[in-house]
CSV table of C-alpha atoms and ligand atoms in Angstrom, one decimal:
chain,number,residue,atom,x,y,z
N,1,MET,CA,93.2,-72.5,-13.8
N,2,ALA,CA,95.8,-75.4,-15.3
N,3,GLU,CA,94.0,-78.1,-13.1
N,4,HIS,CA,90.7,-77.0,-14.9
N,5,TYR,CA,91.7,-76.3,-18.3
N,6,LYS,CA,94.3,-78.2,-20.0
N,7,ASP,CA,94.2,-75.6,-23.0
N,8,ARG,CA,93.9,-72.4,-21.4
N,9,HIS,CA,97.3,-70.8,-20.7
N,10,VAL,CA,97.6,-67.3,-18.2
N,11,ILE,CA,100.3,-65.6,-19.6
N,12,ILE,CA,101.6,-62.1,-17.8
N,13,GLY,CA,101.6,-59.3,-20.8
N,14,ARG,CA,104.9,-58.5,-22.4
N,15,CYS,CA,104.9,-54.7,-23.0
N,16,ALA,CA,107.9,-53.2,-24.8
N,17,HIS,CA,109.1,-51.6,-21.4
N,18,LEU,CA,112.8,-51.6,-20.8
N,19,THR,CA,113.4,-53.6,-17.7
N,20,GLU,CA,117.1,-54.1,-18.3
N,21,PRO,CA,118.4,-51.8,-20.8
N,22,LYS,CA,121.1,-52.2,-22.9
N,23,GLN,CA,124.0,-50.0,-24.4
N,24,ILE,CA,121.9,-49.5,-27.5
N,25,HIS,CA,119.2,-48.1,-25.4
N,26,TYR,CA,121.3,-45.9,-23.7
N,27,ASP,CA,122.4,-44.7,-27.1
N,28,GLN,CA,119.0,-44.2,-28.2
N,29,GLY,CA,118.8,-41.6,-25.1
N,30,ARG,CA,116.3,-44.2,-23.6
N,31,ALA,CA,116.2,-45.7,-19.5
N,32,GLN,CA,114.8,-48.0,-17.6
N,33,CYS,CA,111.0,-48.2,-17.2
N,34,GLN,CA,110.0,-46.5,-13.9
N,35,ALA,CA,107.0,-48.7,-13.5
N,36,ARG,CA,104.4,-46.0,-12.8
N,37,HIS,CA,101.9,-46.2,-15.4
N,38,LEU,CA,102.0,-43.2,-16.9
N,39,CYS,CA,102.6,-44.5,-20.4
N,40,TYR,CA,99.4,-43.1,-22.1
N,41,ARG,CA,100.8,-39.3,-21.7
N,42,GLY,CA,104.2,-40.3,-23.2
N,43,CYS,CA,107.1,-41.4,-21.6
N,44,PRO,CA,110.3,-38.9,-20.8
N,45,TYR,CA,112.5,-41.8,-20.4
N,46,GLY,CA,111.4,-43.7,-23.4
N,47,GLY,CA,110.8,-46.5,-21.0
N,48,TYR,CA,108.5,-48.0,-23.5
N,49,PHE,CA,109.3,-48.5,-27.3
N,50,SER,CA,107.7,-46.0,-29.7
N,51,SER,CA,108.8,-44.4,-33.0
N,52,ASN,CA,109.5,-41.0,-30.8
N,53,SER,CA,111.6,-42.8,-28.1
N,54,SER,CA,113.2,-45.1,-30.4
N,55,THR,CA,113.3,-45.7,-34.1
N,56,ILE,CA,113.2,-41.7,-35.2
N,57,PRO,CA,116.2,-40.8,-32.7
N,58,TRP,CA,118.1,-43.8,-34.2
N,59,ALA,CA,117.2,-42.7,-37.6
N,60,ALA,CA,118.3,-39.0,-37.1
N,61,LYS,CA,121.6,-40.4,-35.9
N,62,THR,CA,122.4,-41.3,-39.9
N,63,GLY,CA,121.9,-38.0,-40.7
N,64,LYS,CA,119.8,-38.6,-43.5
N,65,LEU,CA,116.3,-38.1,-41.8
N,66,THR,CA,114.3,-35.1,-42.4
N,67,LEU,CA,111.0,-34.6,-40.5
N,68,ARG,CA,108.1,-32.7,-41.9
N,69,PRO,CA,105.8,-32.1,-38.9
N,70,ASP,CA,102.7,-30.0,-39.4
N,71,SER,CA,102.4,-31.4,-43.1
N,72,VAL,CA,99.1,-33.6,-44.6
N,73,VAL,CA,99.7,-36.0,-46.9
N,74,HIS,CA,96.8,-35.2,-49.4
N,75,SER,CA,97.7,-37.8,-52.0
N,76,ILE,CA,100.4,-40.1,-54.3
N,77,ILE,CA,101.5,-38.6,-57.8
N,78,TYR,CA,100.9,-41.3,-60.5
N,79,ASP,CA,103.3,-40.6,-63.2
N,80,GLU,CA,101.2,-41.9,-66.6
N,81,ILE,CA,104.6,-42.0,-68.6
N,82,LYS,CA,106.7,-43.9,-66.3
N,83,GLN,CA,104.0,-46.0,-64.9
N,84,ARG,CA,105.1,-45.5,-61.4
N,85,ALA,CA,104.4,-43.3,-58.3
N,86,THR,CA,106.8,-40.1,-58.3
N,87,GLY,CA,105.9,-38.6,-54.9
N,88,VAL,CA,103.3,-36.9,-52.8
N,89,ARG,CA,101.3,-34.1,-52.1
N,90,VAL,CA,101.7,-32.5,-48.8
N,91,ILE,CA,99.4,-29.7,-47.4
N,92,ASP,CA,100.8,-27.4,-44.5
N,93,THR,CA,98.7,-27.1,-42.1
N,94,HIS,CA,99.1,-23.6,-41.2
N,95,THR,CA,99.4,-21.9,-44.7
N,96,LYS,CA,97.4,-24.5,-46.5
N,97,GLN,CA,99.8,-24.4,-49.0
N,98,MET,CA,100.4,-27.6,-51.2
N,99,THR,CA,104.1,-28.9,-51.9
N,100,GLU,CA,105.0,-31.9,-53.9
N,101,TYR,CA,107.9,-34.0,-52.8
N,102,TYR,CA,109.6,-36.8,-54.8
N,103,ALA,CA,111.0,-40.1,-54.2
N,104,ARG,CA,112.1,-43.1,-55.6
N,105,ILE,CA,110.1,-45.5,-53.4
N,106,ILE,CA,107.0,-44.3,-51.2
N,107,PHE,CA,106.0,-46.7,-48.0
N,108,VAL,CA,102.5,-45.3,-46.8
N,109,ASN,CA,102.2,-45.8,-43.0
N,110,ALA,CA,99.2,-43.3,-42.1
N,111,ALA,CA,97.9,-45.9,-39.9
N,112,CYS,CA,95.1,-48.2,-41.4
N,113,LEU,CA,92.4,-45.9,-42.1
N,114,ASN,CA,94.3,-43.2,-43.2
N,115,THR,CA,96.3,-45.2,-45.4
N,116,ASN,CA,93.0,-46.0,-47.0
N,117,LEU,CA,92.0,-42.7,-47.1
N,118,VAL,CA,95.3,-41.7,-48.8
N,119,LEU,CA,95.3,-43.9,-51.4
N,120,LEU,CA,91.4,-43.7,-52.4
N,121,ASN,CA,92.2,-40.1,-52.6
N,122,SER,CA,94.9,-40.7,-55.0
N,123,THR,CA,93.1,-40.8,-58.1
N,124,SER,CA,94.8,-40.5,-62.0
N,125,ARG,CA,93.8,-41.3,-65.5
N,126,ARG,CA,95.1,-44.3,-65.0
N,127,PHE,CA,93.5,-45.2,-61.3
N,128,PRO,CA,90.1,-43.1,-61.3
N,129,LYS,CA,89.1,-45.3,-58.2
N,130,GLY,CA,92.2,-44.4,-56.0
N,131,LEU,CA,95.8,-46.0,-56.4
N,132,GLY,CA,96.7,-49.6,-57.3
N,133,ASN,CA,92.8,-50.2,-57.3
N,134,ASP,CA,92.3,-52.6,-60.3
N,135,SER,CA,90.4,-54.9,-58.4
N,136,GLY,CA,87.9,-52.4,-57.0
N,137,LEU,CA,88.8,-53.6,-53.5
N,138,LEU,CA,90.5,-50.6,-52.1
N,139,GLY,CA,88.8,-49.8,-48.5
N,140,HIS,CA,86.9,-53.5,-48.4
N,141,TYR,CA,87.3,-56.3,-46.1
N,142,VAL,CA,88.2,-53.4,-43.2
N,143,ALA,CA,88.1,-55.5,-40.1
N,144,PHE,CA,88.8,-54.7,-36.0
N,145,HIS,CA,88.6,-56.6,-32.8
N,146,ASN,CA,85.4,-57.1,-30.5
N,147,TYR,CA,85.6,-55.9,-27.3
N,148,ARG,CA,82.0,-56.0,-26.3
N,149,GLY,CA,82.3,-58.5,-23.5
N,150,ASN,CA,83.3,-57.5,-20.4
N,151,ILE,CA,83.1,-59.4,-17.0
N,152,VAL,CA,83.6,-57.8,-13.8
N,153,ALA,CA,84.1,-59.7,-9.9
N,154,ASP,CA,85.3,-59.5,-6.6
N,155,TYR,CA,88.1,-61.2,-5.1
N,156,GLU,CA,88.3,-62.0,-1.4
N,157,GLY,CA,91.7,-62.6,0.6
N,158,PHE,CA,94.9,-60.7,-0.1
N,159,ASP,CA,93.7,-58.3,2.3
N,160,ASP,CA,97.2,-57.7,4.3
N,161,GLY,CA,99.1,-58.0,0.6
N,162,TYR,CA,100.8,-54.7,-0.5
N,163,TYR,CA,102.3,-54.0,-3.4
N,164,TYR,CA,104.3,-51.1,-4.8
N,165,GLY,CA,105.3,-49.6,-8.2
N,166,ARG,CA,102.6,-50.1,-10.9
N,167,ARG,CA,102.9,-53.0,-13.5
N,168,PRO,CA,102.1,-51.4,-16.7
N,169,THR,CA,100.5,-54.4,-18.2
N,170,THR,CA,97.7,-57.0,-17.8
N,171,ALA,CA,97.6,-60.9,-17.9
N,172,PHE,CA,96.6,-62.6,-21.2
N,173,MET,CA,95.1,-66.0,-22.0
N,174,PRO,CA,95.9,-66.7,-25.8
N,175,ASN,CA,92.8,-68.1,-27.8
N,176,PHE,CA,91.8,-71.4,-27.0
N,177,ARG,CA,88.6,-72.0,-29.7
N,178,ASN,CA,88.9,-73.5,-33.0
N,179,VAL,CA,93.0,-73.5,-32.6
N,180,ARG,CA,93.5,-76.8,-34.3
N,181,LYS,CA,90.2,-77.4,-35.8
N,182,GLN,CA,87.3,-76.0,-36.5
N,183,GLU,CA,84.8,-77.2,-33.1
N,184,MET,CA,82.7,-74.3,-32.4
N,185,ASP,CA,79.5,-72.8,-34.0
N,186,PHE,CA,81.2,-69.6,-34.5
N,187,GLN,CA,84.4,-68.8,-36.6
N,188,ARG,CA,87.6,-67.9,-35.0
N,189,GLY,CA,88.4,-67.1,-31.5
N,190,TYR,CA,89.2,-64.6,-29.0
N,191,MET,CA,91.9,-63.7,-26.5
N,192,VAL,CA,91.3,-62.7,-22.9
N,193,ALA,CA,92.9,-60.0,-21.1
N,194,PHE,CA,92.3,-59.5,-17.1
N,195,SER,CA,93.6,-57.5,-14.2
N,196,ALA,CA,93.2,-56.9,-10.8
N,197,ALA,CA,93.0,-53.6,-8.8
N,198,ARG,CA,92.5,-52.8,-4.9
N,199,SER,CA,89.6,-50.4,-4.7
N,200,GLY,CA,92.0,-47.8,-2.8
N,201,TRP,CA,93.7,-47.3,-6.1
N,202,GLN,CA,90.8,-47.2,-8.4
N,203,GLN,CA,89.3,-44.5,-6.0
N,204,GLY,CA,92.1,-42.6,-6.2
N,205,THR,CA,91.7,-42.5,-10.0
N,206,GLY,CA,90.4,-38.8,-10.9
N,207,GLN,CA,90.1,-37.7,-7.5
N,208,GLU,CA,91.5,-34.4,-6.1
N,209,GLY,CA,93.9,-33.9,-3.6
N,210,PHE,CA,97.8,-33.9,-3.3
N,211,GLY,CA,100.5,-34.5,-0.7
N,212,ALA,CA,101.3,-36.8,2.2
N,213,ASP,CA,97.3,-37.5,3.0
N,214,PHE,CA,96.5,-38.0,-0.3
N,215,LYS,CA,99.1,-40.4,-0.6
N,216,ASP,CA,98.5,-42.2,2.5
N,217,LYS,CA,95.3,-42.3,1.6
N,218,LEU,CA,95.4,-44.2,-1.7
N,219,SER,CA,98.0,-46.7,-0.3
N,220,ASN,CA,95.4,-47.5,2.2
N,221,PRO,CA,94.1,-50.7,-0.5
N,222,GLY,CA,90.6,-51.6,-0.3
N,223,ALA,CA,89.2,-54.9,-1.5
N,224,TRP,CA,90.5,-56.9,-4.7
N,225,HIS,CA,88.5,-56.6,-8.0
N,226,VAL,CA,89.1,-58.5,-11.2
N,227,PHE,CA,88.3,-56.8,-14.3
N,228,MET,CA,88.3,-59.6,-17.8
N,229,MET,CA,87.5,-58.6,-21.3
N,230,MET,CA,87.6,-60.0,-25.0
N,231,GLN,CA,90.0,-59.3,-27.9
N,232,ALA,CA,88.2,-61.1,-30.6
N,233,GLU,CA,88.9,-61.7,-34.3
N,234,THR,CA,86.1,-60.4,-36.6
N,235,VAL,CA,86.1,-62.2,-39.9
N,236,PRO,CA,86.9,-59.4,-42.7
N,237,ARG,CA,83.9,-59.3,-45.3
N,238,TYR,CA,83.2,-57.1,-48.1
N,239,GLU,CA,80.8,-55.2,-46.8
N,240,ASN,CA,82.8,-53.6,-44.2
N,241,HIS,CA,84.4,-50.9,-45.9
N,242,VAL,CA,85.7,-47.3,-45.8
N,243,ARG,CA,85.1,-44.6,-48.7
N,244,LEU,CA,85.2,-41.1,-49.4
N,245,SER,CA,82.6,-38.9,-48.5
N,246,SER,CA,81.4,-36.9,-52.0
N,247,ASP,CA,80.7,-33.8,-50.2
N,248,GLN,CA,82.2,-33.8,-46.6
N,249,LYS,CA,85.8,-32.3,-46.4
N,250,ASP,CA,88.3,-32.0,-43.6
N,251,PRO,CA,89.9,-28.4,-43.0
N,252,TRP,CA,92.5,-29.5,-45.5
N,253,GLY,CA,90.2,-29.9,-48.0
N,254,ILE,CA,90.5,-33.9,-48.4
N,255,PRO,CA,87.5,-35.7,-48.3
N,256,GLN,CA,86.0,-37.1,-45.3
N,257,LEU,CA,86.5,-41.1,-44.7
N,258,ILE,CA,82.7,-42.6,-44.4
N,259,THR,CA,83.3,-46.1,-42.3
N,260,ALA,CA,80.8,-48.4,-42.7
N,261,ILE,CA,81.0,-51.5,-40.9
N,262,ASP,CA,78.7,-53.6,-38.4
N,263,TYR,CA,79.4,-56.5,-36.5
N,264,THR,CA,78.1,-60.1,-37.4
N,265,ASP,CA,76.1,-62.9,-36.0
N,266,ASN,CA,79.3,-64.6,-35.6
N,267,ASP,CA,80.5,-61.6,-33.3
N,268,LEU,CA,78.2,-61.9,-31.1
N,269,LYS,CA,78.2,-65.7,-31.1
N,270,VAL,CA,81.9,-65.2,-29.9
N,271,MET,CA,80.8,-62.9,-27.5
N,272,GLN,CA,78.4,-65.0,-25.9
N,273,ASP,CA,80.7,-67.8,-25.4
N,274,PHE,CA,83.6,-65.2,-24.1
N,275,LEU,CA,80.8,-64.2,-21.6
N,276,GLU,CA,80.1,-67.7,-20.4
N,277,GLN,CA,83.5,-69.2,-20.3
N,278,GLY,CA,84.9,-66.1,-18.4
N,279,ALA,CA,82.6,-66.1,-15.9
N,280,GLU,CA,83.1,-70.1,-15.7
N,281,MET,CA,87.0,-69.3,-15.3
N,282,LEU,CA,86.4,-66.4,-12.6
N,283,ASP,CA,84.0,-68.8,-10.7
N,284,LYS,CA,86.7,-71.6,-10.7
N,285,SER,CA,89.3,-69.3,-9.7
N,286,GLY,CA,87.3,-68.1,-6.4
N,287,CYS,CA,85.8,-65.2,-7.4
N,288,LYS,CA,82.6,-63.9,-6.3
N,289,HIS,CA,79.9,-61.2,-7.5
N,290,ILE,CA,80.3,-62.1,-11.1
N,291,LYS,CA,79.1,-59.6,-13.4
N,292,SER,CA,79.2,-60.1,-17.3
N,293,TYR,CA,77.7,-57.7,-19.8
N,294,ASP,CA,77.8,-56.5,-23.2
N,295,ASP,CA,78.7,-53.0,-23.5
N,296,HIS,CA,77.2,-52.7,-26.9
N,297,ARG,CA,79.9,-50.6,-28.1
N,298,ASN,CA,79.9,-49.1,-31.8
N,299,PRO,CA,82.2,-51.5,-34.1
N,300,GLY,CA,85.4,-50.3,-34.5
N,301,LEU,CA,85.2,-47.9,-31.6
N,302,ASP,CA,88.7,-49.5,-30.6
N,303,ILE,CA,92.3,-49.7,-31.0
N,304,HIS,CA,93.2,-52.1,-33.9
N,305,GLU,CA,91.8,-51.6,-37.2
N,306,MET,CA,92.9,-53.5,-39.9
N,307,GLY,CA,92.7,-54.5,-43.9
N,308,GLY,CA,91.6,-52.3,-47.0
N,309,VAL,CA,94.7,-52.8,-48.9
N,310,ARG,CA,94.6,-56.7,-48.1
N,311,MET,CA,97.9,-58.6,-49.3
N,312,GLY,CA,97.6,-61.6,-51.6
N,313,ARG,CA,98.7,-63.5,-54.6
N,314,ASP,CA,95.8,-63.0,-57.1
N,315,PRO,CA,95.9,-58.9,-57.9
N,316,LYS,CA,91.9,-59.8,-58.6
N,317,THR,CA,91.6,-60.2,-55.0
N,318,SER,CA,94.0,-58.4,-53.5
N,319,LEU,CA,96.0,-55.1,-53.7
N,320,LEU,CA,99.5,-55.9,-52.4
N,321,ASN,CA,101.9,-58.8,-53.0
N,322,ALA,CA,104.1,-60.6,-50.7
N,323,HIS,CA,106.6,-57.6,-50.1
N,324,ASN,CA,103.7,-55.4,-49.6
N,325,GLN,CA,104.2,-53.6,-52.9
N,326,LEU,CA,101.0,-52.7,-54.7
N,327,HIS,CA,100.5,-55.1,-57.2
N,328,SER,CA,100.3,-52.6,-60.2
N,329,VAL,CA,102.4,-49.7,-58.4
N,330,LYS,CA,105.6,-51.5,-57.5
N,331,ASN,CA,107.4,-48.6,-55.9
N,332,VAL,CA,104.5,-48.1,-53.2
N,333,PHE,CA,104.8,-49.9,-50.1
N,334,ILE,CA,102.0,-50.3,-47.8
N,335,THR,CA,103.0,-51.7,-44.6
N,336,ASP,CA,100.5,-51.0,-41.6
N,337,GLY,CA,97.2,-52.7,-40.7
N,338,ALA,CA,95.7,-51.9,-44.2
N,339,ALA,CA,97.7,-54.5,-45.1
N,340,MET,CA,96.0,-57.5,-43.3
N,341,THR,CA,93.7,-59.9,-44.4
N,342,SER,CA,92.8,-60.9,-41.1
N,343,THR,CA,92.9,-59.8,-37.6
N,344,GLY,CA,93.8,-62.7,-35.6
N,345,SER,CA,93.0,-62.3,-31.8
N,346,GLN,CA,96.2,-61.0,-31.0
N,347,ASN,CA,97.8,-57.8,-30.4
N,348,PRO,CA,98.6,-56.6,-34.1
N,349,SER,CA,101.4,-53.8,-34.0
N,350,ILE,CA,104.4,-56.3,-33.8
N,351,THR,CA,103.5,-58.2,-37.0
N,352,PHE,CA,102.7,-54.4,-38.3
N,353,MET,CA,106.3,-53.9,-37.5
N,354,ALA,CA,107.8,-57.3,-38.7
N,355,LEU,CA,106.0,-56.5,-42.3
N,356,THR,CA,107.5,-53.4,-42.5
N,357,ALA,CA,111.0,-54.3,-41.3
N,358,ARG,CA,110.8,-56.9,-44.1
N,359,ALA,CA,109.7,-54.6,-46.9
N,360,ALA,CA,112.1,-52.0,-45.9
N,361,ASN,CA,115.1,-54.9,-46.2
N,362,PHE,CA,113.5,-55.9,-49.6
N,363,ALA,CA,113.2,-52.3,-51.0
N,364,VAL,CA,116.8,-51.9,-50.1
N,365,GLU,CA,118.2,-54.8,-52.0
N,366,GLU,CA,115.7,-54.2,-55.1
N,367,MET,CA,116.9,-50.6,-55.1
N,368,LYS,CA,120.7,-51.9,-55.0
N,369,LYS,CA,119.7,-54.3,-58.2
N,370,ARG,CA,118.2,-51.1,-59.6
N,371,ASN,CA,114.8,-53.1,-60.0
N,372,LEU,CA,112.8,-50.1,-58.4
W,1,FAD,C1,95.1,-46.8,-26.3
W,1,FAD,C2,95.9,-47.8,-27.3
W,1,FAD,C3,96.2,-49.1,-27.1
W,1,FAD,C4,97.1,-49.7,-28.0
W,1,FAD,N1,97.7,-51.1,-27.4
W,1,FAD,C5,98.0,-51.7,-28.3
W,1,FAD,C6,98.6,-53.1,-27.5
W,1,FAD,O1,98.7,-53.0,-26.6
W,1,FAD,N2,99.1,-53.7,-28.4
W,1,FAD,C7,99.2,-53.7,-30.0
W,1,FAD,O2,99.8,-54.3,-30.8
W,1,FAD,N3,98.8,-52.3,-30.4
W,1,FAD,C8,98.3,-51.5,-29.4
W,1,FAD,N4,97.4,-50.5,-30.1
W,1,FAD,C9,97.4,-50.3,-31.7
W,1,FAD,C10,98.8,-49.7,-32.1
W,1,FAD,O3,99.1,-48.5,-30.9
W,1,FAD,C11,98.7,-49.3,-33.6
W,1,FAD,O4,98.7,-50.7,-34.4
W,1,FAD,C12,99.9,-48.6,-34.2
W,1,FAD,O5,100.1,-47.6,-33.4
W,1,FAD,C13,99.9,-48.3,-35.4
W,1,FAD,O6,101.0,-48.1,-35.9
W,1,FAD,P1,101.1,-47.3,-37.4
W,1,FAD,O7,102.4,-46.8,-37.5
W,1,FAD,O8,100.6,-47.8,-38.5
W,1,FAD,O9,100.2,-46.0,-37.1
W,1,FAD,P2,100.4,-44.9,-36.0
W,1,FAD,O10,101.1,-44.9,-34.9
W,1,FAD,O11,98.9,-44.1,-35.8
W,1,FAD,O12,100.9,-43.7,-37.2
W,1,FAD,C14,100.4,-43.0,-37.9
W,1,FAD,C15,101.1,-41.5,-38.2
W,1,FAD,O13,100.9,-41.2,-39.7
W,1,FAD,C16,100.2,-39.8,-39.1
W,1,FAD,N5,99.3,-39.6,-40.5
W,1,FAD,C17,98.1,-40.1,-40.8
W,1,FAD,N6,97.6,-39.7,-41.5
W,1,FAD,C18,98.6,-38.9,-42.2
W,1,FAD,C19,98.5,-37.7,-43.2
W,1,FAD,N7,97.2,-37.7,-44.4
W,1,FAD,N8,100.0,-36.9,-43.6
W,1,FAD,C20,100.6,-37.0,-42.6
W,1,FAD,N9,100.7,-37.9,-41.8
W,1,FAD,C21,99.7,-38.6,-41.2
W,1,FAD,C22,99.5,-39.9,-37.9
W,1,FAD,O14,99.8,-38.5,-37.8
W,1,FAD,C23,100.6,-40.9,-37.2
W,1,FAD,O15,101.9,-39.9,-36.8
W,1,FAD,C24,97.0,-49.0,-29.1
W,1,FAD,C25,96.4,-48.5,-29.9
W,1,FAD,C26,95.9,-47.3,-28.8
W,1,FAD,C27,95.3,-46.4,-29.4
W,2,SF4,S1,105.5,-46.7,-16.7
W,2,SF4,FE1,105.2,-46.0,-18.7
W,2,SF4,S2,105.5,-43.7,-18.5
W,2,SF4,FE2,106.5,-44.7,-16.3
W,2,SF4,S3,108.8,-44.8,-16.9
W,2,SF4,FE3,107.6,-46.7,-17.4
W,2,SF4,S4,107.1,-46.6,-19.5
W,2,SF4,FE4,107.4,-44.5,-18.8
């Protein structure tokens, strides 16, 4: 690839899997990743980072953590006299009883869309359109990653190569469009992710069978196939929004969230560029039978929702300040994807975690100074 494209770099995916656990990981009850790629079912070894494997056990060790399972946050309580949030209303999923919990500061991290929902549902005389919603922008500028473009191909050769275990990651190519200057007839860009597998392995997926014969069959690898996909930034826009339903409620009596988002011409131009460039790169790499397609999936049917409670300096055009505090309710922090003003083309969760760590540190310091 390097000889054809100076600006395109293939990087093996770096996952939060423990390849060389340190003492701190053992202390958290975690162990080395077994490289079997069953991560999507949850990992009994704590082999990959998650709240369940890492931060919750670590927080539990302090003796100050209380987990309240089977609970749905209905809304945040705002005290008009104190002019601050004082707690949350929580519904027990079994009894449907509502309980109020009180706190000095509140972090809302229900993942982007539900964070929007909780804030929109937190109405009061001061905030009739949702908590902190003086700008009227709560729920707007929701964005997502565009995954519509896909490419498949065959790769001949390497038939005598065997591999053992499964690497729970793919390869990535960071965005190479509009990086230093605007150079395309579309805005922003896309990351490329790709992987290769042998048909024997793929045929095993979802097939019935067990035991030595079945394993032998699976370890008889077929030809190599390549799969390539895009992860493109969508430009946040006012029209892409979420709002509360006026008549439909969930089983706990909370209004359902209506998601009103669509692609733009820009998204389609980005996809077209990926389909052309991806096919060209695979061709130059020696792939055969290259097939590019738009799978026409609905927008947002994916995994990286962002926006709706955007950060910004100006309270007229944003909801959160630089510390992820609501401009008008300083003891409420929003640090998940809802805070994002753009999606970038990278995987976003480490940014959410960094924002959270920074805001949590700020909150602690402010509490020590009695500013919160
Ligand atoms: C299949 C898949 C693959 C992904 N791969 C990647 C990747 O490779 N890289 C990457 O960066 N990101 C990836 N993501 C995205 C990543 O998982 C999310 O960005 C991340 O989990 C968001 O963290 P969060 O804490 O904001 O939300 P979550 O992890 O979703 O946690 C929110 C929690 O809030 C709870 N909750 C919601 N509403 C309420 C309520 N009203 N009351 C009480 N509790 C509530 C939920 O039950 C949940 O436990 C992937 C997502 C999926 C689904
Ligand atoms: S491959 Fe995934 S499920 Fe298996 S040990 Fe590693 S992290 Fe856990």
